Amino acid sequence: MTENTEFNIPDGPQPGAPGDINPQAAKLAIISTKLNEHVQRTKGQGPTDFEQAFVLGYIAGIEVDGQALAPEQYDPAIAKALEAAAPLHG
């Protein structure tokens, strides 16, 4: 990799550039954000550790079964997961 020494700007892609984003980490961040927003709207507080684990496990179970979810499908899946989790964790 050559560098432009006048401005000290390295050539080529840099760490943290969009190409370096792990798709699974991005998906987890989106789901976590949507989960937080949903629980804030419905309960006025953040999700519990149980709710976070249950929702992530629920969505992972759907995807392991071969039904990949698009980001616009996360909200309904989160609502269903939280509904299923409610009787298990008061």
Short mmCIF file of N, CA and C in Angstrom, two decimals, residues 11-90:
data_model
loop_
_atom_site.label_atom_id
_atom_site.label_comp_id
_atom_site.label_asym_id
_atom_site.label_seq_id
_atom_site.Cartn_x
_atom_site.Cartn_y
_atom_site.Cartn_z
N ASP A 11 -3.62 4.80 0.76
CA ASP A 11 -4.41 4.35 -0.38
C ASP A 11 -5.16 3.08 0.01
N GLY A 12 -6.26 2.83 -0.65
CA GLY A 12 -7.01 1.59 -0.44
C GLY A 12 -8.05 1.69 0.65
N PRO A 13 -8.80 0.60 0.83
CA PRO A 13 -9.86 0.60 1.83
C PRO A 13 -9.30 0.72 3.24
N GLN A 14 -10.06 1.34 4.11
CA GLN A 14 -9.64 1.57 5.47
C GLN A 14 -10.50 0.78 6.44
N PRO A 15 -9.93 0.38 7.58
CA PRO A 15 -10.75 -0.32 8.58
C PRO A 15 -11.94 0.55 8.97
N GLY A 16 -13.07 -0.09 9.13
CA GLY A 16 -14.28 0.63 9.49
C GLY A 16 -15.08 1.11 8.30
N ALA A 17 -14.53 0.92 7.10
CA ALA A 17 -15.26 1.31 5.89
C ALA A 17 -16.43 0.34 5.71
N PRO A 18 -17.47 0.73 4.98
CA PRO A 18 -18.65 -0.13 4.84
C PRO A 18 -18.36 -1.57 4.46
N GLY A 19 -17.34 -1.81 3.67
CA GLY A 19 -17.00 -3.18 3.28
C GLY A 19 -16.54 -4.03 4.44
N ASP A 20 -16.15 -3.40 5.55
CA ASP A 20 -15.65 -4.12 6.72
C ASP A 20 -16.74 -4.46 7.72
N ILE A 21 -17.97 -4.09 7.45
CA ILE A 21 -19.06 -4.33 8.39
C ILE A 21 -19.51 -5.79 8.29
N ASN A 22 -19.55 -6.45 9.42
CA ASN A 22 -20.00 -7.83 9.47
C ASN A 22 -21.53 -7.83 9.34
N PRO A 23 -22.08 -8.51 8.34
CA PRO A 23 -23.53 -8.50 8.14
C PRO A 23 -24.31 -9.01 9.35
N GLN A 24 -23.79 -10.01 10.05
CA GLN A 24 -24.48 -10.54 11.23
C GLN A 24 -24.49 -9.52 12.36
N ALA A 25 -23.38 -8.80 12.52
CA ALA A 25 -23.33 -7.77 13.56
C ALA A 25 -24.30 -6.64 13.24
N ALA A 26 -24.40 -6.28 11.97
CA ALA A 26 -25.34 -5.24 11.56
C ALA A 26 -26.77 -5.69 11.82
N LYS A 27 -27.07 -6.95 11.50
CA LYS A 27 -28.42 -7.49 11.72
C LYS A 27 -28.75 -7.48 13.22
N LEU A 28 -27.81 -7.90 14.04
CA LEU A 28 -28.01 -7.90 15.49
C LEU A 28 -28.27 -6.48 16.01
N ALA A 29 -27.54 -5.52 15.49
CA ALA A 29 -27.73 -4.12 15.90
C ALA A 29 -29.12 -3.62 15.52
N ILE A 30 -29.58 -3.97 14.33
CA ILE A 30 -30.91 -3.55 13.87
C ILE A 30 -31.99 -4.19 14.75
N ILE A 31 -31.87 -5.49 15.00
CA ILE A 31 -32.86 -6.18 15.83
C ILE A 31 -32.88 -5.60 17.23
N SER A 32 -31.71 -5.37 17.81
CA SER A 32 -31.62 -4.81 19.16
C SER A 32 -32.26 -3.43 19.23
N THR A 33 -32.00 -2.61 18.22
CA THR A 33 -32.59 -1.27 18.19
C THR A 33 -34.10 -1.35 18.10
N LYS A 34 -34.60 -2.20 17.21
CA LYS A 34 -36.05 -2.35 17.05
C LYS A 34 -36.69 -2.92 18.32
N LEU A 35 -36.02 -3.86 18.97
CA LEU A 35 -36.52 -4.42 20.22
C LEU A 35 -36.61 -3.32 21.29
N ASN A 36 -35.55 -2.54 21.42
CA ASN A 36 -35.56 -1.44 22.40
C ASN A 36 -36.69 -0.46 22.13
N GLU A 37 -36.88 -0.10 20.87
CA GLU A 37 -37.95 0.84 20.51
C GLU A 37 -39.32 0.26 20.84
N HIS A 38 -39.52 -1.02 20.51
CA HIS A 38 -40.82 -1.67 20.76
C HIS A 38 -41.13 -1.70 22.26
N VAL A 39 -40.16 -2.13 23.05
CA VAL A 39 -40.39 -2.25 24.49
C VAL A 39 -40.57 -0.86 25.12
N GLN A 40 -39.82 0.11 24.66
CA GLN A 40 -40.00 1.48 25.17
C GLN A 40 -41.42 1.97 24.89
N ARG A 41 -41.91 1.70 23.68
CA ARG A 41 -43.27 2.12 23.32
C ARG A 41 -44.33 1.43 24.17
N THR A 42 -44.16 0.14 24.41
CA THR A 42 -45.20 -0.63 25.08
C THR A 42 -45.09 -0.63 26.59
N LYS A 43 -43.88 -0.57 27.13
CA LYS A 43 -43.70 -0.66 28.57
C LYS A 43 -43.11 0.59 29.21
N GLY A 44 -42.56 1.47 28.40
CA GLY A 44 -41.94 2.67 28.93
C GLY A 44 -40.59 2.43 29.58
N GLN A 45 -39.98 1.30 29.29
CA GLN A 45 -38.65 0.98 29.82
C GLN A 45 -37.94 0.08 28.82
N GLY A 46 -36.68 -0.15 29.05
CA GLY A 46 -35.92 -1.02 28.16
C GLY A 46 -36.24 -2.48 28.39
N PRO A 47 -35.86 -3.34 27.44
CA PRO A 47 -36.13 -4.76 27.58
C PRO A 47 -35.26 -5.40 28.66
N THR A 48 -35.78 -6.45 29.26
CA THR A 48 -35.00 -7.21 30.24
C THR A 48 -34.01 -8.11 29.49
N ASP A 49 -33.06 -8.65 30.22
CA ASP A 49 -32.12 -9.60 29.61
C ASP A 49 -32.87 -10.81 29.05
N PHE A 50 -33.89 -11.25 29.78
CA PHE A 50 -34.69 -12.38 29.32
C PHE A 50 -35.37 -12.06 27.99
N GLU A 51 -35.98 -10.87 27.91
CA GLU A 51 -36.66 -10.48 26.67
C GLU A 51 -35.68 -10.40 25.51
N GLN A 52 -34.51 -9.84 25.75
CA GLN A 52 -33.50 -9.75 24.69
C GLN A 52 -33.10 -11.15 24.21
N ALA A 53 -32.79 -12.03 25.16
CA ALA A 53 -32.36 -13.38 24.79
C ALA A 53 -33.49 -14.14 24.08
N PHE A 54 -34.71 -14.00 24.58
CA PHE A 54 -35.85 -14.71 23.98
C PHE A 54 -36.09 -14.24 22.55
N VAL A 55 -36.09 -12.93 22.34
CA VAL A 55 -36.34 -12.38 20.99
C VAL A 55 -35.24 -12.81 20.03
N LEU A 56 -33.99 -12.72 20.44
CA LEU A 56 -32.90 -13.13 19.55
C LEU A 56 -32.98 -14.63 19.24
N GLY A 57 -33.31 -15.44 20.26
CA GLY A 57 -33.47 -16.87 20.03
C GLY A 57 -34.65 -17.18 19.13
N TYR A 58 -35.73 -16.45 19.30
CA TYR A 58 -36.94 -16.63 18.48
C TYR A 58 -36.62 -16.34 17.01
N ILE A 59 -35.97 -15.22 16.76
CA ILE A 59 -35.64 -14.85 15.37
C ILE A 59 -34.61 -15.82 14.79
N ALA A 60 -33.64 -16.22 15.59
CA ALA A 60 -32.65 -17.20 15.12
C ALA A 60 -33.34 -18.52 14.77
N GLY A 61 -34.32 -18.92 15.57
CA GLY A 61 -35.06 -20.15 15.29
C GLY A 61 -35.82 -20.08 13.99
N ILE A 62 -36.41 -18.94 13.71
CA ILE A 62 -37.12 -18.76 12.45
C ILE A 62 -36.14 -18.90 11.29
N GLU A 63 -34.98 -18.26 11.43
CA GLU A 63 -34.01 -18.26 10.33
C GLU A 63 -33.32 -19.61 10.16
N VAL A 64 -33.11 -20.32 11.25
CA VAL A 64 -32.53 -21.66 11.13
C VAL A 64 -33.49 -22.59 10.38
N ASP A 65 -34.77 -22.31 10.54
CA ASP A 65 -35.79 -23.10 9.85
C ASP A 65 -35.86 -22.76 8.36
N GLY A 66 -35.02 -21.86 7.90
CA GLY A 66 -34.94 -21.55 6.47
C GLY A 66 -35.73 -20.35 6.02
N GLN A 67 -36.28 -19.58 6.94
CA GLN A 67 -37.07 -18.42 6.57
C GLN A 67 -36.32 -17.14 6.95
N ALA A 68 -35.43 -16.70 6.10
CA ALA A 68 -34.68 -15.48 6.39
C ALA A 68 -35.63 -14.30 6.48
N LEU A 69 -35.45 -13.49 7.51
CA LEU A 69 -36.30 -12.32 7.70
C LEU A 69 -35.64 -11.08 7.12
N ALA A 70 -36.42 -10.29 6.44
CA ALA A 70 -35.95 -8.98 5.97
C ALA A 70 -36.14 -7.99 7.11
N PRO A 71 -35.37 -6.90 7.12
CA PRO A 71 -35.49 -5.92 8.21
C PRO A 71 -36.92 -5.44 8.47
N GLU A 72 -37.74 -5.34 7.44
CA GLU A 72 -39.12 -4.87 7.66
C GLU A 72 -39.97 -5.94 8.35
N GLN A 73 -39.47 -7.16 8.46
CA GLN A 73 -40.20 -8.22 9.14
C GLN A 73 -39.80 -8.36 10.61
N TYR A 74 -38.80 -7.60 11.04
CA TYR A 74 -38.34 -7.71 12.43
C TYR A 74 -39.40 -7.25 13.43
N ASP A 75 -40.08 -6.14 13.16
CA ASP A 75 -41.07 -5.63 14.12
C ASP A 75 -42.16 -6.66 14.43
N PRO A 76 -42.80 -7.27 13.41
CA PRO A 76 -43.82 -8.29 13.74
C PRO A 76 -43.22 -9.50 14.47
N ALA A 77 -42.01 -9.90 14.10
CA ALA A 77 -41.38 -11.05 14.77
C ALA A 77 -41.06 -10.71 16.22
N ILE A 78 -40.61 -9.49 16.48
CA ILE A 78 -40.32 -9.06 17.85
C ILE A 78 -41.60 -9.05 18.67
N ALA A 79 -42.68 -8.52 18.11
CA ALA A 79 -43.96 -8.48 18.82
C ALA A 79 -44.43 -9.90 19.16
N LYS A 80 -44.32 -10.83 18.21
CA LYS A 80 -44.73 -12.22 18.45
C LYS A 80 -43.86 -12.86 19.53
N ALA A 81 -42.56 -12.62 19.46
CA ALA A 81 -41.64 -13.20 20.44
C ALA A 81 -41.94 -12.68 21.84
N LEU A 82 -42.17 -11.38 21.97
CA LEU A 82 -42.47 -10.81 23.28
C LEU A 82 -43.80 -11.33 23.82
N GLU A 83 -44.76 -11.52 22.93
CA GLU A 83 -46.04 -12.10 23.33
C GLU A 83 -45.86 -13.51 23.85
N ALA A 84 -45.04 -14.29 23.16
CA ALA A 84 -44.77 -15.68 23.58
C ALA A 84 -43.96 -15.71 24.88
N ALA A 85 -43.11 -14.74 25.09
CA ALA A 85 -42.25 -14.71 26.27
C ALA A 85 -43.00 -14.25 27.53
N ALA A 86 -44.05 -13.46 27.37
CA ALA A 86 -44.74 -12.86 28.52
C ALA A 86 -45.16 -13.87 29.58
N PRO A 87 -45.81 -14.98 29.22
CA PRO A 87 -46.22 -15.92 30.28
C PRO A 87 -45.04 -16.62 30.95
N LEU A 88 -43.90 -16.65 30.26
CA LEU A 88 -42.73 -17.34 30.81
C LEU A 88 -41.95 -16.47 31.79
N HIS A 89 -42.11 -15.17 31.64
CA HIS A 89 -41.32 -14.24 32.46
C HIS A 89 -42.19 -13.02 32.76
N GLY A 90 -42.85 -13.04 33.89
CA GLY A 90 -43.78 -12.00 34.27
C GLY A 90 -43.19 -10.68 34.28
#
